[in-house]
Amino acid sequence: MTDAPGTPGGASLVVRAEVDHGLAELVSDPDRPSSWTLLVDGTAQSHVDLDDPTHLEFEYVRRLGHVVDALAPPGAPLRVAHLGGGAWTLARYVAATRPGSPQTVVELDGALADLVRTRLPADDALLDLRIGDARAETLALAAGAADLVVVDVFAGARIPAHLTSVEFATLVDRALAPGGVLAVNLADGGPLGFVRGQVATVAAVFGHRGVVAASDVWHGRRFGNLVLLASHTELPLAELARACAGDPFPSSVRHGAELRRFTRTAAVVTDRTATPSPVPPAGFFGRPAEDQGPEGSARMPPQP
């Protein structure tokens, strides 16, 4: 493990370490002294503020935060399973906004989990960290164990194929409590063929769906993240739509007839037909720049 010291003029401090699946870097945020961005092999994975875990920098994580806010009355605990650990950004948010929430975080890379635990510790005795493959660990969850399952898994910059199938969605369904919600971070662009297939796939398992996306991503004008939601019961779409519309990075919630039109030619993805998500444009998930967030979108303005 090596530390690259910061240089005068507000340059970032960089901590580098070889982990099980590549080179991890923790890059300090010159605008927020307690904040760090985690990258693996140059792909941004997470941004955390150790002093303020309610600060969510990435656009898609802010939308997942709105989902968490909408699922239960303020402060009420939720049982959450996070498939894809990174730097545990959303788990920290849940712990801060819903104290007493039992949470499971699944991370494939044990060395990466150790790096995060050492350098970016989270003081939450209710956080159960499990090292293993997301699909295998989903199967290991007790039936009905989670109110919310968040799938945010990338191998490099692509979602692994085995986490995109109807068989996997069925495993998640088993782990969810009655009325529980599946939330998936997807990445796609152009005609959104991958996302169309994912919506059709969860529709084969869950009766209610919604997709949260920025307008330019939804209409194919740029590559970006979309959050797919699914449940057997009504989703809190009106509350979620208000929060997303009022966010500094506004987005809309697509559902109902619009989603049915969106997926009318899409096939359900099975283990036999599954493929990873599309390759993003060069630099899309890369190192944060002075005026650009790790997703390739504008950074949050500095907060008082």
mmCIF file of C-alpha atoms in Angstrom:
data_model
loop_
_atom_site.group_PDB
_atom_site.id
_atom_site.type_symbol
_atom_site.label_atom_id
_atom_site.label_comp_id
_atom_site.label_asym_id
_atom_site.label_seq_id
_atom_site.Cartn_x
_atom_site.Cartn_y
_atom_site.Cartn_z
ATOM 1 C CA MET A 1 0.000 0.000 0.000
ATOM 2 C CA THR A 2 1.342 3.430 -0.893
ATOM 3 C CA ASP A 3 0.330 6.990 -0.112
ATOM 4 C CA ALA A 4 0.933 9.654 -2.746
ATOM 5 C CA PRO A 5 1.093 12.891 -0.752
ATOM 6 C CA GLY A 6 -0.977 15.844 -1.880
ATOM 7 C CA THR A 7 0.772 18.824 -3.406
ATOM 8 C CA PRO A 8 0.241 22.543 -2.757
ATOM 9 C CA GLY A 9 -2.757 24.177 -4.373
ATOM 10 C CA GLY A 10 -5.483 21.854 -3.141
ATOM 11 C CA ALA A 11 -4.308 18.698 -4.942
ATOM 12 C CA SER A 12 -5.731 15.386 -3.797
ATOM 13 C CA LEU A 13 -4.104 12.827 -1.543
ATOM 14 C CA VAL A 14 -4.101 9.385 -3.191
ATOM 15 C CA VAL A 15 -3.874 6.066 -1.338
ATOM 16 C CA ARG A 16 -3.090 3.101 -3.616
ATOM 17 C CA ALA A 17 -3.313 -0.587 -2.807
ATOM 18 C CA GLU A 18 -3.293 -3.818 -4.785
ATOM 19 C CA VAL A 19 -6.537 -5.667 -4.029
ATOM 20 C CA ASP A 20 -7.863 -9.033 -5.174
ATOM 21 C CA HIS A 21 -9.282 -7.710 -8.446
ATOM 22 C CA GLY A 22 -7.002 -4.852 -9.443
ATOM 23 C CA LEU A 23 -5.520 -1.593 -8.195
ATOM 24 C CA ALA A 24 -7.635 0.346 -5.701
ATOM 25 C CA GLU A 25 -7.184 4.073 -5.201
ATOM 26 C CA LEU A 26 -8.664 6.302 -2.527
ATOM 27 C CA VAL A 27 -8.577 9.903 -3.759
ATOM 28 C CA SER A 28 -9.253 12.693 -1.298
ATOM 29 C CA ASP A 29 -11.699 15.429 -2.276
ATOM 30 C CA PRO A 30 -10.068 18.881 -2.103
ATOM 31 C CA ASP A 31 -13.506 20.515 -1.769
ATOM 32 C CA ARG A 32 -14.608 18.317 1.170
ATOM 33 C CA PRO A 33 -11.719 17.460 3.519
ATOM 34 C CA SER A 34 -13.421 14.362 4.971
ATOM 35 C CA SER A 35 -14.460 12.944 1.578
ATOM 36 C CA TRP A 36 -12.872 10.246 -0.564
ATOM 37 C CA THR A 37 -13.525 8.669 -3.954
ATOM 38 C CA LEU A 38 -12.790 4.968 -4.356
ATOM 39 C CA LEU A 39 -11.558 3.788 -7.761
ATOM 40 C CA VAL A 40 -10.617 0.281 -8.882
ATOM 41 C CA ASP A 41 -8.468 0.066 -12.009
ATOM 42 C CA GLY A 42 -9.414 3.653 -12.788
ATOM 43 C CA THR A 43 -13.172 3.080 -12.501
ATOM 44 C CA ALA A 44 -14.908 5.162 -9.853
ATOM 45 C CA GLN A 45 -16.808 2.921 -7.443
ATOM 46 C CA SER A 46 -17.889 5.122 -4.529
ATOM 47 C CA HIS A 47 -17.687 8.552 -2.927
ATOM 48 C CA VAL A 48 -18.003 8.900 0.848
ATOM 49 C CA ASP A 49 -17.898 11.760 3.328
ATOM 50 C CA LEU A 50 -16.730 10.325 6.638
ATOM 51 C CA ASP A 51 -17.997 13.338 8.610
ATOM 52 C CA ASP A 52 -21.343 13.556 6.805
ATOM 53 C CA PRO A 53 -22.603 10.205 5.502
ATOM 54 C CA THR A 54 -25.820 11.896 4.358
ATOM 55 C CA HIS A 55 -23.839 13.687 1.642
ATOM 56 C CA LEU A 56 -24.289 11.683 -1.565
ATOM 57 C CA GLU A 57 -22.107 12.860 -4.434
ATOM 58 C CA PHE A 58 -22.920 10.522 -7.335
ATOM 59 C CA GLU A 59 -26.176 11.153 -9.180
ATOM 60 C CA TYR A 60 -27.420 7.573 -9.068
ATOM 61 C CA VAL A 61 -26.595 7.191 -5.364
ATOM 62 C CA ARG A 62 -28.619 10.315 -4.626
ATOM 63 C CA ARG A 63 -31.562 8.625 -6.359
ATOM 64 C CA LEU A 64 -31.060 5.490 -4.306
ATOM 65 C CA GLY A 65 -31.033 7.735 -1.251
ATOM 66 C CA HIS A 66 -34.415 9.107 -2.302
ATOM 67 C CA VAL A 67 -35.667 5.517 -2.591
ATOM 68 C CA VAL A 68 -34.518 4.803 0.967
ATOM 69 C CA ASP A 69 -36.242 7.983 2.174
ATOM 70 C CA ALA A 70 -39.529 7.048 0.500
ATOM 71 C CA LEU A 71 -39.837 3.461 1.712
ATOM 72 C CA ALA A 72 -40.759 4.121 5.346
ATOM 73 C CA PRO A 73 -41.502 7.004 7.736
ATOM 74 C CA PRO A 74 -38.439 9.130 8.588
ATOM 75 C CA GLY A 75 -36.091 7.399 11.002
ATOM 76 C CA ALA A 76 -37.829 4.025 10.867
ATOM 77 C CA PRO A 77 -35.315 1.157 10.559
ATOM 78 C CA LEU A 78 -35.122 -0.870 7.349
ATOM 79 C CA ARG A 79 -33.510 -4.240 6.752
ATOM 80 C CA VAL A 80 -31.251 -3.633 3.742
ATOM 81 C CA ALA A 81 -29.032 -5.977 1.731
ATOM 82 C CA HIS A 82 -26.455 -4.220 -0.442
ATOM 83 C CA LEU A 83 -25.073 -6.381 -3.250
ATOM 84 C CA GLY A 84 -21.869 -4.603 -4.200
ATOM 85 C CA GLY A 85 -19.900 -3.038 -1.385
ATOM 86 C CA GLY A 86 -17.565 -0.399 -2.753
ATOM 87 C CA ALA A 87 -16.996 2.039 0.104
ATOM 88 C CA TRP A 88 -20.434 1.283 1.640
ATOM 89 C CA THR A 89 -21.831 4.716 0.720
ATOM 90 C CA LEU A 90 -25.526 3.862 0.795
ATOM 91 C CA ALA A 91 -25.142 1.657 3.878
ATOM 92 C CA ARG A 92 -23.606 4.627 5.713
ATOM 93 C CA TYR A 93 -26.526 6.779 4.568
ATOM 94 C CA VAL A 94 -29.075 4.263 5.849
ATOM 95 C CA ALA A 95 -27.265 3.990 9.195
ATOM 96 C CA ALA A 96 -27.254 7.787 9.573
ATOM 97 C CA THR A 97 -30.856 8.419 8.526
ATOM 98 C CA ARG A 98 -32.427 5.228 9.927
ATOM 99 C CA PRO A 99 -30.486 4.265 13.067
ATOM 100 C CA GLY A 100 -30.906 0.661 14.133
ATOM 101 C CA SER A 101 -31.243 -0.673 10.590
ATOM 102 C CA PRO A 102 -29.760 -4.178 10.225
ATOM 103 C CA GLN A 103 -27.731 -4.183 7.017
ATOM 104 C CA THR A 104 -25.801 -6.740 5.001
ATOM 105 C CA VAL A 105 -23.088 -5.585 2.604
ATOM 106 C CA VAL A 106 -21.768 -8.119 0.071
ATOM 107 C CA GLU A 107 -18.357 -7.495 -1.505
ATOM 108 C CA LEU A 108 -16.522 -9.930 -3.781
ATOM 109 C CA ASP A 109 -13.067 -8.451 -3.155
ATOM 110 C CA GLY A 110 -11.909 -9.260 0.367
ATOM 111 C CA ALA A 111 -8.764 -7.128 0.142
ATOM 112 C CA LEU A 112 -10.839 -4.166 -1.011
ATOM 113 C CA ALA A 113 -13.212 -4.636 1.925
ATOM 114 C CA ASP A 114 -10.210 -4.661 4.282
ATOM 115 C CA LEU A 115 -8.892 -1.447 2.710
ATOM 116 C CA VAL A 116 -12.246 0.293 3.167
ATOM 117 C CA ARG A 117 -12.619 -1.013 6.717
ATOM 118 C CA THR A 118 -9.129 0.274 7.599
ATOM 119 C CA ARG A 119 -9.029 3.587 5.775
ATOM 120 C CA LEU A 120 -12.734 4.521 5.704
ATOM 121 C CA PRO A 121 -14.161 2.848 8.816
ATOM 122 C CA ALA A 122 -17.906 2.814 9.439
ATOM 123 C CA ASP A 123 -19.017 2.787 13.051
ATOM 124 C CA ASP A 124 -22.110 0.603 12.768
ATOM 125 C CA ALA A 125 -22.341 -2.581 14.798
ATOM 126 C CA LEU A 126 -25.408 -3.650 12.789
ATOM 127 C CA LEU A 127 -23.493 -3.783 9.486
ATOM 128 C CA ASP A 128 -22.784 -7.397 8.462
ATOM 129 C CA LEU A 129 -20.005 -7.505 5.853
ATOM 130 C CA ARG A 130 -19.902 -10.671 3.755
ATOM 131 C CA ILE A 131 -17.161 -11.525 1.274
ATOM 132 C CA GLY A 132 -18.424 -13.460 -1.725
ATOM 133 C CA ASP A 133 -20.209 -13.431 -5.050
ATOM 134 C CA ALA A 134 -23.407 -11.377 -5.029
ATOM 135 C CA ARG A 135 -25.564 -14.128 -6.487
ATOM 136 C CA ALA A 136 -24.270 -16.794 -4.124
ATOM 137 C CA GLU A 137 -24.709 -14.494 -1.137
ATOM 138 C CA THR A 138 -28.260 -13.651 -2.252
ATOM 139 C CA LEU A 139 -29.042 -17.357 -2.200
ATOM 140 C CA ALA A 140 -27.556 -17.494 1.317
ATOM 141 C CA LEU A 141 -29.868 -14.771 2.647
ATOM 142 C CA ALA A 142 -32.768 -16.006 4.738
ATOM 143 C CA ALA A 143 -36.144 -15.950 3.014
ATOM 144 C CA GLY A 144 -37.927 -12.657 3.679
ATOM 145 C CA ALA A 145 -34.834 -11.178 5.334
ATOM 146 C CA ALA A 146 -34.740 -7.795 3.568
ATOM 147 C CA ASP A 147 -37.067 -4.839 3.131
ATOM 148 C CA LEU A 148 -34.765 -3.508 0.413
ATOM 149 C CA VAL A 149 -32.207 -5.256 -1.786
ATOM 150 C CA VAL A 150 -29.865 -2.893 -3.622
ATOM 151 C CA VAL A 151 -27.930 -4.336 -6.562
ATOM 152 C CA ASP A 152 -24.943 -2.152 -7.439
ATOM 153 C CA VAL A 153 -22.366 -4.579 -8.801
ATOM 154 C CA PHE A 154 -19.825 -3.820 -11.502
ATOM 155 C CA ALA A 155 -16.923 -5.919 -12.719
ATOM 156 C CA GLY A 156 -14.712 -3.186 -14.039
ATOM 157 C CA ALA A 157 -17.264 -0.880 -15.639
ATOM 158 C CA ARG A 158 -19.868 -3.529 -16.577
ATOM 159 C CA ILE A 159 -22.626 -5.335 -14.688
ATOM 160 C CA PRO A 160 -21.872 -9.088 -14.653
ATOM 161 C CA ALA A 161 -24.194 -11.187 -16.793
ATOM 162 C CA HIS A 162 -25.186 -13.599 -14.014
ATOM 163 C CA LEU A 163 -26.821 -10.694 -12.118
ATOM 164 C CA THR A 164 -29.093 -9.714 -15.022
ATOM 165 C CA SER A 165 -31.286 -12.793 -15.460
ATOM 166 C CA VAL A 166 -34.786 -13.768 -14.403
ATOM 167 C CA GLU A 167 -33.275 -16.571 -12.343
ATOM 168 C CA PHE A 168 -31.319 -14.002 -10.338
ATOM 169 C CA ALA A 169 -34.407 -11.800 -9.948
ATOM 170 C CA THR A 170 -36.231 -14.828 -8.540
ATOM 171 C CA LEU A 171 -33.488 -15.294 -5.935
ATOM 172 C CA VAL A 172 -33.851 -11.652 -4.891
ATOM 173 C CA ASP A 173 -37.629 -12.094 -4.667
ATOM 174 C CA ARG A 174 -37.119 -14.961 -2.207
ATOM 175 C CA ALA A 175 -34.915 -12.760 0.000
ATOM 176 C CA LEU A 176 -37.411 -9.889 0.116
ATOM 177 C CA ALA A 177 -40.009 -9.515 2.841
ATOM 178 C CA PRO A 178 -43.650 -8.988 1.793
ATOM 179 C CA GLY A 179 -43.800 -5.519 0.285
ATOM 180 C CA GLY A 180 -40.012 -5.447 -0.092
ATOM 181 C CA VAL A 181 -38.321 -3.547 -2.900
ATOM 182 C CA LEU A 182 -35.562 -4.401 -5.360
ATOM 183 C CA ALA A 183 -33.437 -1.433 -6.502
ATOM 184 C CA VAL A 184 -30.850 -1.933 -9.255
ATOM 185 C CA ASN A 185 -28.229 0.494 -10.513
ATOM 186 C CA LEU A 186 -28.076 0.082 -14.304
ATOM 187 C CA ALA A 187 -25.837 1.773 -16.867
ATOM 188 C CA ASP A 188 -26.750 2.158 -20.535
ATOM 189 C CA GLY A 189 -26.980 4.625 -23.387
ATOM 190 C CA GLY A 190 -28.424 5.196 -26.855
ATOM 191 C CA PRO A 191 -31.530 3.061 -27.456
ATOM 192 C CA LEU A 192 -31.263 1.579 -23.926
ATOM 193 C CA GLY A 193 -31.515 -1.999 -25.156
ATOM 194 C CA PHE A 194 -29.908 -3.379 -22.004
ATOM 195 C CA VAL A 195 -32.265 -1.458 -19.709
ATOM 196 C CA ARG A 196 -35.305 -2.504 -21.745
ATOM 197 C CA GLY A 197 -34.318 -6.127 -21.233
ATOM 198 C CA GLN A 198 -33.823 -5.594 -17.508
ATOM 199 C CA VAL A 199 -37.248 -3.991 -17.078
ATOM 200 C CA ALA A 200 -38.862 -6.852 -18.998
ATOM 201 C CA THR A 201 -36.959 -9.349 -16.858
ATOM 202 C CA VAL A 202 -38.046 -7.989 -13.470
ATOM 203 C CA ALA A 203 -41.596 -7.687 -14.862
ATOM 204 C CA ALA A 204 -41.624 -11.474 -15.173
ATOM 205 C CA VAL A 205 -41.207 -11.670 -11.380
ATOM 206 C CA PHE A 206 -42.609 -8.457 -9.873
ATOM 207 C CA GLY A 207 -45.944 -6.808 -10.580
ATOM 208 C CA HIS A 208 -44.860 -3.200 -9.984
ATOM 209 C CA ARG A 209 -41.908 -1.444 -11.603
ATOM 210 C CA GLY A 210 -40.407 1.994 -11.963
ATOM 211 C CA VAL A 211 -37.287 3.497 -13.531
ATOM 212 C CA VAL A 212 -35.601 6.676 -12.285
ATOM 213 C CA ALA A 213 -33.518 8.453 -14.906
ATOM 214 C CA ALA A 214 -32.376 11.849 -16.069
ATOM 215 C CA SER A 215 -34.236 13.010 -19.162
ATOM 216 C CA ASP A 216 -31.186 13.040 -21.452
ATOM 217 C CA VAL A 217 -30.264 9.480 -20.473
ATOM 218 C CA TRP A 218 -33.851 8.236 -20.862
ATOM 219 C CA HIS A 219 -34.062 9.744 -24.340
ATOM 220 C CA GLY A 220 -30.713 8.298 -25.402
ATOM 221 C CA ARG A 221 -28.753 11.517 -25.636
ATOM 222 C CA ARG A 222 -25.982 10.330 -23.303
ATOM 223 C CA PHE A 223 -24.743 7.251 -21.515
ATOM 224 C CA GLY A 224 -25.662 7.214 -17.836
ATOM 225 C CA ASN A 225 -27.067 5.474 -14.791
ATOM 226 C CA LEU A 226 -30.710 4.505 -14.327
ATOM 227 C CA VAL A 227 -32.258 3.050 -11.165
ATOM 228 C CA LEU A 228 -34.707 0.192 -11.691
ATOM 229 C CA LEU A 229 -37.255 -0.505 -8.928
ATOM 230 C CA ALA A 230 -39.499 -3.544 -8.529
ATOM 231 C CA SER A 231 -41.906 -4.905 -5.929
ATOM 232 C CA HIS A 232 -45.003 -7.031 -5.514
ATOM 233 C CA THR A 233 -46.818 -4.045 -3.994
ATOM 234 C CA GLU A 234 -47.303 -0.432 -4.994
ATOM 235 C CA LEU A 235 -44.088 1.570 -5.035
ATOM 236 C CA PRO A 236 -43.994 5.062 -3.435
ATOM 237 C CA LEU A 237 -43.653 6.636 -6.873
ATOM 238 C CA ALA A 238 -45.320 9.996 -6.177
ATOM 239 C CA GLU A 239 -43.088 10.764 -3.190
ATOM 240 C CA LEU A 240 -40.039 9.515 -5.062
ATOM 241 C CA ALA A 241 -40.890 11.625 -8.112
ATOM 242 C CA ARG A 242 -41.122 14.785 -5.999
ATOM 243 C CA ALA A 243 -37.746 14.144 -4.390
ATOM 244 C CA CYS A 244 -36.050 13.356 -7.709
ATOM 245 C CA ALA A 245 -37.528 16.389 -9.445
ATOM 246 C CA GLY A 246 -36.267 18.662 -6.659
ATOM 247 C CA ASP A 247 -32.759 17.221 -6.575
ATOM 248 C CA PRO A 248 -29.810 19.372 -7.766
ATOM 249 C CA PHE A 249 -29.518 16.731 -10.528
ATOM 250 C CA PRO A 250 -33.219 16.342 -11.453
ATOM 251 C CA SER A 251 -34.638 13.112 -12.796
ATOM 252 C CA SER A 252 -38.034 11.596 -13.519
ATOM 253 C CA VAL A 253 -39.771 8.371 -12.503
ATOM 254 C CA ARG A 254 -41.083 6.307 -15.426
ATOM 255 C CA HIS A 255 -43.771 3.710 -14.737
ATOM 256 C CA GLY A 256 -47.087 2.221 -15.819
ATOM 257 C CA ALA A 257 -48.062 2.471 -19.463
ATOM 258 C CA GLU A 258 -44.845 4.272 -20.349
ATOM 259 C CA LEU A 259 -42.752 1.344 -19.121
ATOM 260 C CA ARG A 260 -45.001 -1.158 -20.872
ATOM 261 C CA ARG A 261 -44.441 0.691 -24.173
ATOM 262 C CA PHE A 262 -40.730 0.905 -23.374
ATOM 263 C CA THR A 263 -40.432 -2.888 -23.096
ATOM 264 C CA ARG A 264 -42.961 -4.056 -25.687
ATOM 265 C CA THR A 265 -40.282 -5.630 -27.916
ATOM 266 C CA ALA A 266 -37.850 -6.611 -25.144
ATOM 267 C CA ALA A 267 -37.244 -10.251 -24.236
ATOM 268 C CA VAL A 268 -36.891 -11.614 -20.717
ATOM 269 C CA VAL A 269 -33.218 -12.309 -19.966
ATOM 270 C CA THR A 270 -32.376 -15.824 -18.784
ATOM 271 C CA ASP A 271 -29.141 -17.353 -17.539
ATOM 272 C CA ARG A 272 -28.686 -18.790 -21.036
ATOM 273 C CA THR A 273 -29.103 -15.458 -22.850
ATOM 274 C CA ALA A 274 -27.616 -13.059 -20.285
ATOM 275 C CA THR A 275 -24.786 -10.700 -21.249
ATOM 276 C CA PRO A 276 -22.925 -8.016 -19.281
ATOM 277 C CA SER A 277 -24.099 -4.405 -19.487
ATOM 278 C CA PRO A 278 -22.715 -2.309 -22.365
ATOM 279 C CA VAL A 279 -19.168 -0.974 -22.354
ATOM 280 C CA PRO A 280 -19.385 2.680 -21.287
ATOM 281 C CA PRO A 281 -17.720 5.493 -23.235
ATOM 282 C CA ALA A 282 -14.035 5.979 -22.466
ATOM 283 C CA GLY A 283 -13.571 7.877 -19.220
ATOM 284 C CA PHE A 284 -17.235 7.703 -18.182
ATOM 285 C CA PHE A 285 -16.497 6.056 -14.824
ATOM 286 C CA GLY A 286 -13.001 7.502 -14.588
ATOM 287 C CA ARG A 287 -11.066 9.608 -12.128
ATOM 288 C CA PRO A 288 -12.923 12.715 -10.937
ATOM 289 C CA ALA A 289 -11.749 15.957 -12.507
ATOM 290 C CA GLU A 290 -11.873 19.530 -11.163
ATOM 291 C CA ASP A 291 -15.339 20.214 -12.554
ATOM 292 C CA GLN A 292 -16.664 16.723 -13.099
ATOM 293 C CA GLY A 293 -17.987 13.966 -10.873
ATOM 294 C CA PRO A 294 -16.897 10.326 -11.120
ATOM 295 C CA GLU A 295 -19.972 9.500 -13.195
ATOM 296 C CA GLY A 296 -18.981 12.042 -15.827
ATOM 297 C CA SER A 297 -21.626 14.443 -14.560
ATOM 298 C CA ALA A 298 -21.393 17.763 -12.761
ATOM 299 C CA ARG A 299 -20.190 17.628 -9.179
ATOM 300 C CA MET A 300 -22.343 18.630 -6.266
ATOM 301 C CA PRO A 301 -21.774 22.272 -5.357
ATOM 302 C CA PRO A 302 -19.788 22.795 -2.144
ATOM 303 C CA GLN A 303 -22.049 22.667 0.900
ATOM 304 C CA PRO A 304 -21.764 24.948 3.914
#
